[in-house]
XYZ file of C-alpha atoms in Angstrom:
544
model
C -31.511 -0.615 -10.161
C -30.193 -2.923 -7.463
C -27.187 -2.792 -5.164
C -25.507 -6.194 -4.860
C -22.437 -6.646 -2.673
C -20.106 -4.067 -4.080
C -21.650 -3.186 -7.423
C -24.813 -1.825 -8.945
C -26.574 -4.153 -11.362
C -29.127 -3.088 -13.961
C -31.709 -5.742 -13.149
C -32.632 -8.360 -10.587
C -31.460 -11.348 -12.537
C -30.014 -14.366 -10.777
C -26.579 -12.793 -10.839
C -24.545 -13.642 -7.809
C -21.062 -12.820 -9.016
C -20.634 -10.043 -6.479
C -21.786 -12.137 -3.550
C -19.850 -15.238 -4.541
C -16.618 -13.568 -5.587
C -15.091 -14.051 -2.177
C -15.766 -17.802 -2.391
C -13.976 -18.387 -5.652
C -10.495 -19.798 -5.628
C -9.002 -16.982 -7.630
C -5.951 -16.908 -5.433
C -4.550 -19.873 -7.346
C -4.427 -17.715 -10.453
C -2.359 -15.012 -8.791
C 1.375 -14.855 -8.455
C 2.076 -15.123 -4.735
C 5.761 -14.469 -4.299
C 7.069 -16.287 -1.252
C 8.037 -13.314 0.868
C 7.985 -13.997 4.596
C 5.980 -11.877 7.001
C 8.106 -9.050 8.351
C 5.854 -7.581 11.036
C 8.208 -8.806 13.768
C 11.476 -7.928 12.050
C 10.861 -4.397 10.841
C 13.590 -1.939 11.880
C 12.628 1.465 13.214
C 11.100 3.449 10.404
C 12.268 6.641 12.046
C 16.030 6.030 11.678
C 16.630 4.564 8.216
C 18.768 6.451 5.696
C 17.308 4.450 2.803
C 20.610 3.014 1.544
C 19.730 -0.553 2.463
C 16.328 -0.189 0.822
C 17.809 0.780 -2.536
C 20.414 -1.983 -2.304
C 17.654 -4.476 -1.564
C 15.618 -3.276 -4.543
C 18.506 -3.616 -6.973
C 18.622 -7.336 -6.215
C 14.903 -7.843 -6.853
C 13.850 -5.594 -9.734
C 15.504 -4.134 -12.884
C 17.727 -1.205 -12.037
C 16.184 1.072 -14.662
C 12.945 1.033 -12.644
C 14.667 2.647 -9.644
C 15.016 6.413 -10.017
C 17.116 8.121 -7.325
C 17.938 11.817 -6.775
C 21.242 11.103 -8.486
C 19.501 9.919 -11.639
C 19.383 12.377 -14.534
C 15.628 11.861 -14.877
C 14.700 12.078 -11.184
C 13.115 15.540 -11.375
C 11.266 14.817 -14.611
C 9.811 11.585 -13.187
C 8.899 13.265 -9.887
C 6.978 16.047 -11.619
C 5.642 13.895 -14.461
C 2.124 13.561 -13.064
C 2.140 16.221 -10.356
C -0.862 18.517 -10.767
C -0.164 20.962 -7.921
C 3.018 22.952 -8.390
C 2.979 24.002 -4.714
C 4.999 20.895 -3.934
C 7.726 21.195 -6.543
C 9.959 23.473 -4.483
C 13.442 23.118 -3.011
C 11.972 22.817 0.482
C 9.567 19.989 -0.374
C 10.380 16.724 1.435
C 11.027 14.417 -1.519
C 11.391 10.634 -1.784
C 14.745 8.875 -1.577
C 13.751 7.131 -4.796
C 10.853 6.497 -7.142
C 10.070 2.895 -8.036
C 8.433 2.921 -11.471
C 6.882 -0.527 -11.199
C 6.065 -2.499 -14.327
C 4.345 -5.506 -12.764
C 3.016 -6.799 -9.455
C 6.297 -8.389 -8.364
C 8.010 -4.999 -8.410
C 5.446 -3.540 -6.005
C 5.813 -6.609 -3.798
C 9.579 -6.186 -3.750
C 9.229 -2.520 -2.788
C 7.072 -3.443 0.198
C 9.364 -6.215 1.393
C 12.508 -4.123 0.984
C 10.802 -1.177 2.643
C 9.746 -3.231 5.656
C 13.186 -4.812 6.023
C 15.053 -1.506 5.766
C 12.802 0.968 7.543
C 11.522 2.890 4.509
C 7.857 3.746 4.100
C 6.118 3.877 0.739
C 3.795 6.416 -0.812
C 1.791 5.386 -3.858
C 1.032 7.537 -6.895
C -1.249 6.679 -9.781
C -2.206 9.988 -11.408
C -0.692 12.658 -9.177
C -3.927 14.528 -8.486
C -3.674 14.366 -4.688
C -4.461 18.006 -3.850
C -1.958 17.991 -0.972
C 0.655 16.060 -2.940
C 0.851 13.318 -0.318
C 1.237 10.613 -2.953
C 4.710 11.890 -3.824
C 5.877 14.212 -1.040
C 5.738 14.359 2.754
C 4.497 17.276 4.821
C 6.972 16.226 7.548
C 10.600 15.147 7.605
C 10.563 11.453 6.704
C 12.515 8.845 4.791
C 10.174 7.396 2.187
C 10.003 6.129 -1.379
C 7.305 6.527 -4.024
C 5.798 3.576 -5.824
C 4.733 5.125 -9.120
C 2.017 3.134 -10.901
C 1.926 5.258 -14.069
C 3.325 2.409 -16.171
C 0.597 0.045 -14.979
C -2.151 1.188 -17.312
C -3.581 -1.921 -18.986
C -7.347 -2.009 -19.578
C -9.190 -5.162 -20.624
C -12.895 -4.953 -21.457
C -15.057 -8.091 -21.330
C -18.406 -7.245 -22.870
C -20.146 -10.626 -22.726
C -19.923 -11.788 -19.127
C -22.929 -13.553 -17.629
C -23.587 -10.797 -15.120
C -22.934 -7.930 -17.464
C -19.936 -6.258 -19.121
C -16.836 -5.656 -17.010
C -13.323 -4.288 -17.306
C -10.051 -4.850 -15.496
C -8.213 -1.541 -15.244
C -4.765 -0.955 -13.780
C -4.400 1.786 -11.169
C -1.974 3.761 -13.334
C -4.500 4.220 -16.133
C -6.380 7.498 -16.221
C -10.156 7.796 -16.286
C -9.802 9.354 -19.743
C -7.990 6.257 -20.969
C -10.639 4.069 -19.338
C -13.483 6.001 -20.990
C -11.793 5.825 -24.403
C -11.028 2.108 -24.217
C -14.533 1.191 -23.100
C -16.259 3.271 -25.771
C -13.985 2.054 -28.566
C -14.720 -1.529 -27.528
C -18.467 -0.903 -27.394
C -19.936 2.612 -27.818
C -23.028 1.549 -25.862
C -20.960 1.063 -22.705
C -19.533 3.585 -20.254
C -18.374 3.998 -16.680
C -19.379 6.519 -13.972
C -16.264 8.311 -12.769
C -14.744 11.791 -12.583
C -14.762 14.794 -14.894
C -11.004 15.337 -15.185
C -9.535 12.934 -17.792
C -6.068 12.771 -16.192
C -7.267 11.416 -12.848
C -5.377 8.233 -12.015
C -7.804 5.365 -11.540
C -6.044 4.151 -8.387
C -6.424 7.332 -6.379
C -9.836 8.220 -7.794
C -11.400 4.869 -6.961
C -9.714 4.772 -3.549
C -11.683 7.844 -2.447
C -15.086 7.002 -3.917
C -15.133 8.568 -7.360
C -17.873 11.157 -7.863
C -18.717 12.186 -11.419
C -21.295 13.331 -13.927
C -23.186 10.012 -14.060
C -23.421 9.424 -10.304
C -27.089 10.432 -10.095
C -27.916 7.680 -12.602
C -25.343 5.047 -11.709
C -23.762 5.915 -8.350
C -20.074 6.348 -7.585
C -17.181 4.636 -9.319
C -16.619 2.422 -6.244
C -20.234 1.291 -6.311
C -19.236 -0.680 -9.423
C -15.958 -2.224 -8.201
C -16.339 -6.009 -7.985
C -12.747 -7.177 -7.502
C -9.248 -5.808 -7.023
C -5.611 -6.911 -6.809
C -3.674 -5.519 -3.875
C -0.210 -5.850 -2.367
C -0.577 -5.856 1.406
C 1.843 -4.882 4.175
C 3.450 -8.349 4.033
C 4.171 -8.058 0.320
C 1.482 -10.580 -0.603
C -0.583 -10.180 -3.753
C -4.260 -10.617 -2.945
C -7.594 -10.472 -4.729
C -11.069 -10.101 -3.263
C -11.259 -13.773 -2.350
C -7.968 -13.776 -0.461
C -8.083 -10.304 1.088
C -11.539 -10.850 2.603
C -14.640 -8.692 2.563
C -13.538 -6.290 5.307
C -10.432 -5.180 3.426
C -12.293 -5.192 0.110
C -14.872 -2.869 1.680
C -12.168 -0.537 3.018
C -10.266 -0.008 -0.239
C -13.446 1.086 -2.059
C -13.491 4.638 -0.738
C -11.305 4.553 2.384
C -8.601 6.711 0.812
C -5.351 5.759 -0.865
C -2.214 4.385 0.814
C -3.808 3.222 4.056
C -4.235 -0.486 3.384
C -1.751 -1.451 0.707
C -1.025 -0.903 -2.963
C -4.049 -1.556 -5.173
C -2.633 -2.509 -8.559
C -5.828 -3.079 -10.535
C -9.597 -3.033 -10.276
C -12.403 -5.037 -11.849
C -15.414 -2.851 -12.510
C -18.915 -3.404 -13.815
C -19.705 -1.255 -16.845
C -22.972 0.568 -17.524
C -25.138 1.131 -20.570
C -25.079 4.539 -22.226
C -27.373 5.744 -25.049
C -26.013 6.403 -28.545
C -26.719 10.119 -28.121
C -26.336 12.262 -24.998
C -26.828 15.985 -24.521
C -24.458 18.515 -22.970
C -25.545 21.919 -21.709
C -23.245 24.754 -20.692
C -25.344 27.803 -19.839
C -23.764 30.919 -18.235
C -25.957 33.342 -16.334
C -24.815 36.614 -14.731
C -26.241 38.166 -11.592
C -28.135 40.591 -13.811
C -29.661 37.565 -15.559
C -30.839 36.134 -12.238
C -27.942 33.803 -11.390
C -28.537 34.043 -7.632
C -32.220 33.159 -7.978
C -31.464 30.255 -10.323
C -28.831 28.784 -7.974
C -31.228 29.128 -5.048
C -33.828 27.023 -6.812
C -31.278 24.658 -8.377
C -30.211 23.434 -4.931
C -33.363 21.330 -4.559
C -34.252 20.873 -8.220
C -30.812 19.539 -9.168
C -30.696 16.876 -6.467
C -34.294 15.824 -5.897
C -36.592 16.870 -8.754
C -34.671 16.461 -11.993
C -34.619 12.909 -13.417
C -31.689 10.680 -12.504
C -30.539 10.711 -16.119
C -29.425 14.337 -15.853
C -26.670 15.799 -13.706
C -26.569 19.589 -13.633
C -23.554 21.016 -11.819
C -22.886 24.726 -11.211
C -19.614 26.647 -11.417
C -19.527 29.997 -9.603
C -16.823 32.460 -10.638
C -16.786 36.221 -10.827
C -20.338 37.490 -10.975
C -21.825 34.597 -12.887
C -22.921 30.996 -12.563
C -22.340 28.411 -15.288
C -24.849 25.556 -15.367
C -23.210 22.529 -16.952
C -25.317 19.420 -17.437
C -25.020 15.959 -18.916
C -28.267 14.281 -19.956
C -28.236 10.631 -20.993
C -30.542 11.126 -23.933
C -31.597 13.619 -26.589
C -32.307 17.313 -26.110
C -36.013 17.168 -26.934
C -36.530 14.524 -24.244
C -35.233 16.662 -21.346
C -35.745 20.289 -22.416
C -39.459 20.414 -21.432
C -38.585 19.035 -17.980
C -35.900 21.658 -17.427
C -38.280 24.377 -18.596
C -40.920 23.135 -16.170
C -38.736 22.621 -13.084
C -36.209 25.417 -13.623
C -37.867 28.016 -15.874
C -35.589 30.744 -14.461
C -32.689 29.179 -16.362
C -34.469 29.862 -19.660
C -32.785 26.909 -21.367
C -33.526 26.614 -25.081
C -32.733 24.225 -27.902
C -29.765 26.410 -28.842
C -28.150 25.463 -25.513
C -28.173 21.774 -26.436
C -25.087 19.991 -27.717
C -25.897 16.438 -28.821
C -22.977 14.008 -29.106
C -21.771 10.561 -28.122
C -21.071 9.713 -24.488
C -17.334 9.586 -25.207
C -17.443 13.020 -26.823
C -19.297 14.267 -23.755
C -16.466 13.047 -21.511
C -14.050 15.083 -23.636
C -16.451 18.068 -23.667
C -16.513 18.096 -19.861
C -12.798 17.522 -19.414
C -11.606 19.987 -22.027
C -14.172 22.781 -21.665
C -16.137 22.184 -24.820
C -13.551 20.384 -26.961
C -14.932 17.049 -28.171
C -11.623 15.625 -29.438
C -11.839 12.170 -27.881
C -8.248 11.147 -28.655
C -7.121 13.832 -26.191
C -8.558 11.600 -23.453
C -5.538 9.334 -23.972
C -3.022 12.069 -23.106
C -2.271 11.786 -19.405
C -0.161 14.968 -19.507
C -3.090 17.240 -20.336
C -4.709 18.638 -17.235
C -4.787 21.184 -14.471
C -1.203 21.885 -13.441
C -0.865 25.076 -11.454
C -0.590 26.490 -7.938
C -3.791 26.098 -5.934
C -5.495 25.273 -2.651
C -8.723 23.265 -2.419
C -11.317 22.728 0.311
C -14.713 21.001 0.336
C -18.122 20.962 2.010
C -21.458 19.142 1.762
C -24.871 20.811 1.871
C -27.933 18.987 3.199
C -30.247 21.987 3.654
C -30.730 24.542 0.880
C -29.098 27.913 1.482
C -31.657 30.724 1.693
C -32.184 33.067 -1.235
C -30.987 36.172 0.601
C -27.595 34.551 1.326
C -26.581 34.009 -2.299
C -25.833 37.682 -3.064
C -23.441 37.598 -0.074
C -21.818 34.467 -1.479
C -21.364 36.082 -4.885
C -19.664 39.045 -3.202
C -16.786 36.743 -2.287
C -15.970 36.311 -5.980
C -15.189 40.008 -6.389
C -12.562 40.014 -3.601
C -8.782 39.948 -4.024
C -7.444 36.462 -4.585
C -10.859 35.017 -5.369
C -11.057 31.659 -7.055
C -14.117 29.657 -8.000
C -16.355 26.920 -6.629
C -18.010 23.872 -8.167
C -21.362 22.644 -6.862
C -22.112 19.023 -7.795
C -25.566 17.593 -7.034
C -26.126 14.278 -5.321
C -29.511 12.569 -5.072
C -30.641 9.891 -7.491
C -28.982 6.493 -7.171
C -26.103 7.737 -5.025
C -28.601 8.625 -2.294
C -30.302 5.224 -2.321
C -27.185 3.271 -1.344
C -26.650 2.814 2.428
C -24.003 5.052 3.997
C -22.127 1.992 5.225
C -22.133 0.085 1.934
C -18.771 1.674 1.105
C -16.572 4.010 3.178
C -18.007 7.031 1.275
C -20.791 8.106 3.707
C -22.198 11.204 1.994
C -25.319 9.557 0.603
C -28.966 10.037 1.562
C -29.965 13.624 2.281
C -27.011 15.316 0.583
C -28.091 18.017 -1.867
C -24.660 18.815 -3.265
C -20.933 18.941 -2.620
C -18.956 22.194 -2.790
C -15.389 22.235 -4.078
C -13.578 25.518 -3.323
C -10.605 26.129 -5.642
C -8.176 29.018 -5.200
C -5.428 29.187 -7.885
C -2.596 31.676 -8.197
C 0.058 32.341 -10.851
C 3.679 31.258 -10.793
C 5.826 33.792 -8.950
C 3.046 34.658 -6.495
C 3.449 33.376 -2.943
C -0.231 32.403 -2.938
C -0.989 34.087 0.376
C -3.867 36.193 -0.968
C -5.562 33.236 -2.631
C -5.002 30.988 0.392
C -6.462 33.588 2.721
C -9.454 34.031 0.417
C -10.336 30.347 0.287
C -9.872 29.837 4.023
C -11.905 32.941 4.914
C -14.637 31.972 2.455
C -14.671 28.435 3.878
C -15.058 29.859 7.383
C -17.923 32.073 6.220
C -19.702 29.111 4.652
C -19.515 27.116 7.871
C -22.901 28.405 9.003
C -24.638 27.043 5.888
C -23.114 23.586 5.413
C -23.129 20.309 7.344
C -22.117 20.311 10.994
C -21.060 17.727 13.605
C -19.189 16.688 11.593
C -18.595 19.277 8.930
C -18.350 16.787 6.090
C -15.517 16.769 3.545
C -14.484 14.597 0.582
C -11.297 12.541 0.914
C -10.510 12.973 -2.791
C -10.456 16.738 -2.216
C -7.813 16.233 0.447
C -7.296 19.164 2.815
C -4.666 19.107 5.557
C -6.246 22.168 7.172
C -8.905 19.938 8.729
C -6.358 17.880 10.650
C -3.356 15.560 10.507
C -2.404 12.326 12.209
C -0.573 12.441 15.523
C 2.074 9.720 15.677
C 3.097 8.129 18.991
C 5.632 5.292 19.175
C 5.712 5.217 15.375
C 1.965 4.534 15.046
C -0.839 6.983 14.154
C -3.181 7.594 17.088
C -6.845 6.859 16.450
C -8.209 9.401 18.914
C -6.383 12.371 17.414
C -7.223 11.277 13.866
C -10.962 11.485 14.451
C -10.857 15.252 13.948
C -10.368 14.750 10.208
C -11.494 11.129 9.869
C -15.119 11.719 10.812
C -15.354 14.592 8.339
C -14.295 12.342 5.482
C -15.902 9.088 6.593
C -18.559 9.832 9.234
C -19.668 6.692 11.045
C -17.462 4.548 8.798
C -14.210 5.894 10.254
C -14.028 3.526 13.215
C -14.693 0.511 11.004
C -11.913 1.640 8.661
C -9.532 1.932 11.612
C -10.433 -1.576 12.769
C -9.703 -2.953 9.305
C -6.390 -1.090 9.353
C -5.619 -2.674 12.728
C -6.227 -6.121 11.271
C -4.216 -5.767 8.048
C -1.496 -3.229 8.935
C -1.216 -3.016 12.751
C 2.268 -1.465 12.677
C 1.002 1.368 10.453
C 3.485 0.771 7.642
C 1.315 2.376 4.956
C 1.007 5.865 6.358
C 0.733 9.509 5.424
C -0.525 12.628 7.202
C -4.162 11.614 6.675
C -4.002 7.831 6.420
C -6.332 5.605 8.417
C -4.815 4.858 11.870
C -4.811 1.275 13.167
C -7.395 0.519 15.860
C -6.556 -2.812 17.410
C -9.146 -5.291 18.650
C -10.347 -4.607 22.160
C -10.367 -0.821 21.822
């Protein structure tokens, strides 16, 4: 396995597509609408009422694509892909309109009209932003949402010289991507997330961890081109945006650098048969001892072709694994390295890779056509936090950890192993820095039912997170941008621009040593901080 300028390739053939992409004249194939630069003519973004923005839009794009609060379908469109019901209240700061773009020119028009009329844009692809920042604001602000849900085309090219690829629009879901790839060629797949309704745009923008990352790396490790509308309303590809910006959009978080409309990704080979395991073990069955040993085994000793994650809830641990092969090939290895799990042939579920993606996303259901339904998914009230673990937690601590799952308001956690290929890629190759030395990532999830104010669950997850601070990474305490958490810090805005110094409190947790480079790229491509939310990359201008 070899890492070549933005994508992993299966062999060391004379394939230079990744390295030469920036030299190709692809810009001539793109529609570059002749919008003038508006850096110097932008009105104050703090005073606009949005009326001029909507008037401007109506002259540039079809009116039916502009959904305002006065439209009969405004609420249904606003909530259409929202996965966290926390932000569907009367007090939520909502957009002045939603632009349901149908092609690149509509996104370009939204940027130009926004810059000319003092209206910022937030960009939504799948609606999974845990803090809802893709469609709401945590502060009083005049903004519009560019909704990419109607941009969902997927084109698979299986016979390219450097391997099979696909162009996928940001509004497609990973479930739709999986289905389209496998139906084109069942021997091909793509390493991305477990939840089928994740929008590709947001998922790729943060890195894209998933069940094949130990074998193939992150989703962004396979991105080889992209089409983006920048802060001047120009439509760019990798060749015209340059390598610095191309680096930044592959894991630097959504909405900071522009609107990524589509992505070209390299596909990976998958075997005709894979194996799924889902093995629950209670404390009485030794769950604490198994998790203790799993910490090292899962990340460093098991083969790269298997990813075994752990879900802790109540007084049990569920060990869920995907193996890229048949049961009899991996079962002896599991028995040897993790005998405490007592895995047997009866725990094996052999199926196709596409069925496995459904199995993971739908808790055992292998109906692959359900992957096409973007409305299926987690849609409730919840709070999420994250951590990374680089040193195994001692055996005697795990009973204390399990005690937290018997408390009022308790939720659950997901432990996802790293290691394998993801750990061999340099921390600076993409903005996602959590590479070599990481054993696993922790996702803390605290849900509560409708009608509950959520205070008990929120207190539980925050107290549990504080307790875990002694066992996870420090200086910085690492976090995953795709598990966005405003508790760890928000941008401070001075003179209508986010301040780099104050943003480091959260930025280094998400991006480590890559944060300053991201801010420098932001300073080059969006110095006036037009694309901004509460945790967007701040511009760091040259000379600082």
